[in-house]
CSV table of C-alpha atoms in Angstrom, one decimal:
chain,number,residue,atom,x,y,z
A,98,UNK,CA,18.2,-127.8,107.1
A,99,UNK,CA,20.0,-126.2,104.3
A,100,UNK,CA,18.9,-122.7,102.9
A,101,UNK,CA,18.4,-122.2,99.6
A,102,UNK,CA,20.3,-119.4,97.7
A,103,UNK,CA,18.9,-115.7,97.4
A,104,UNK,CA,20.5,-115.0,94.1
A,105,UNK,CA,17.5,-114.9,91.4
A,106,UNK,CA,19.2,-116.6,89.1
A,107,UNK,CA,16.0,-117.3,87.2
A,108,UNK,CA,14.9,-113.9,87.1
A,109,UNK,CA,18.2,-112.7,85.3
A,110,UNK,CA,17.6,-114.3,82.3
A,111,UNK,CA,19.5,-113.0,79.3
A,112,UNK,CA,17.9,-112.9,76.1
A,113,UNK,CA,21.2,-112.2,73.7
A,114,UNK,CA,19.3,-113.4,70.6
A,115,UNK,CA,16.4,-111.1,71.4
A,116,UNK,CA,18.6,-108.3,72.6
A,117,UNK,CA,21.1,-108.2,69.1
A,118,UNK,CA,17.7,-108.0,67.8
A,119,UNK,CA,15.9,-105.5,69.4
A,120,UNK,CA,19.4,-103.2,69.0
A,121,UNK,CA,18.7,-103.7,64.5
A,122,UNK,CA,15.7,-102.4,64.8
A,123,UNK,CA,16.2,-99.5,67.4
A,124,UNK,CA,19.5,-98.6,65.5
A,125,UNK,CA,17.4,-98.9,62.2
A,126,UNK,CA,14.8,-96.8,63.6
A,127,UNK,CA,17.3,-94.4,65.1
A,128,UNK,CA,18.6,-94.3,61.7
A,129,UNK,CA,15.2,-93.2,59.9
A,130,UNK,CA,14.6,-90.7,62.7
A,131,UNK,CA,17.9,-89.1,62.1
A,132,UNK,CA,17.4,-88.9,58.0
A,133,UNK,CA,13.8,-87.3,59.1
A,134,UNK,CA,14.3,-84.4,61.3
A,135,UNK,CA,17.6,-83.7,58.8
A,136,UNK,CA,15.5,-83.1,56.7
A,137,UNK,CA,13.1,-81.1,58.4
A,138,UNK,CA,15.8,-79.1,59.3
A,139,UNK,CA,17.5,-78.7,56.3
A,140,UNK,CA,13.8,-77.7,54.6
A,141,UNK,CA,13.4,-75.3,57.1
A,142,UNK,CA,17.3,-73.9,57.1
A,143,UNK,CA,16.6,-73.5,52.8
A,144,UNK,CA,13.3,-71.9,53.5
A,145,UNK,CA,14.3,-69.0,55.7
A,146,UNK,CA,17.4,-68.8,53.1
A,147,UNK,CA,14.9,-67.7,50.5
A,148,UNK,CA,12.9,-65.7,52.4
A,149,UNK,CA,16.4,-63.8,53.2
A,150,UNK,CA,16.8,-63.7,49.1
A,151,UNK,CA,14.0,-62.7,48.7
A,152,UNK,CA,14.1,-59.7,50.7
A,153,UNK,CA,17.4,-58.9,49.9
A,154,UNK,CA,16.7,-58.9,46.1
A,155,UNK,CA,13.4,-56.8,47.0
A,156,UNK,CA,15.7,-53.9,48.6
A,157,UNK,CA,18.2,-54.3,46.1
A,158,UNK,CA,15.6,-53.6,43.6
A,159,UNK,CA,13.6,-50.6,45.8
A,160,UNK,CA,17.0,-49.6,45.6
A,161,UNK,CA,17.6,-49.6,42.3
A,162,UNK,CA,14.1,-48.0,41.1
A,163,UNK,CA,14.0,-45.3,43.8
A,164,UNK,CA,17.6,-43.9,42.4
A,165,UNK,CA,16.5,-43.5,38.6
């Protein structure tokens, strides 16, 4: 009686078409994500730039009135 092999080769199977793929579409969606929060963070970086204008122009102006 002869055993049989414990390898699963069955179980490994490798899906290379599937697997080139899935890697598009998860580089394509990692893609997108990026562009997204880049621009969420760049809204939010020129947002708090022009509340900091804003403020400074208000003291520059106090500033200005208060010395006349």
């Amino acid at each position: 009686m002869e055993e049989a092999p414990t390898s699963n080769n069955g179980m490994n199977t490798s899906n290379n078409g599937m697997s080139t793929s899935n890697n598009k579409i998860n580089l394509s969606g990692l893609g997108v994500g990026a562009i997204v929060l880049t621009t969420v963070y760049t809204a939010v970086l020129a947002s708090q730039l022009m509340a900091t204008k804003h403020k400074v122009d208000y003291l520059y102006y106090k500033e200005l009135t208060q010395n006349k």
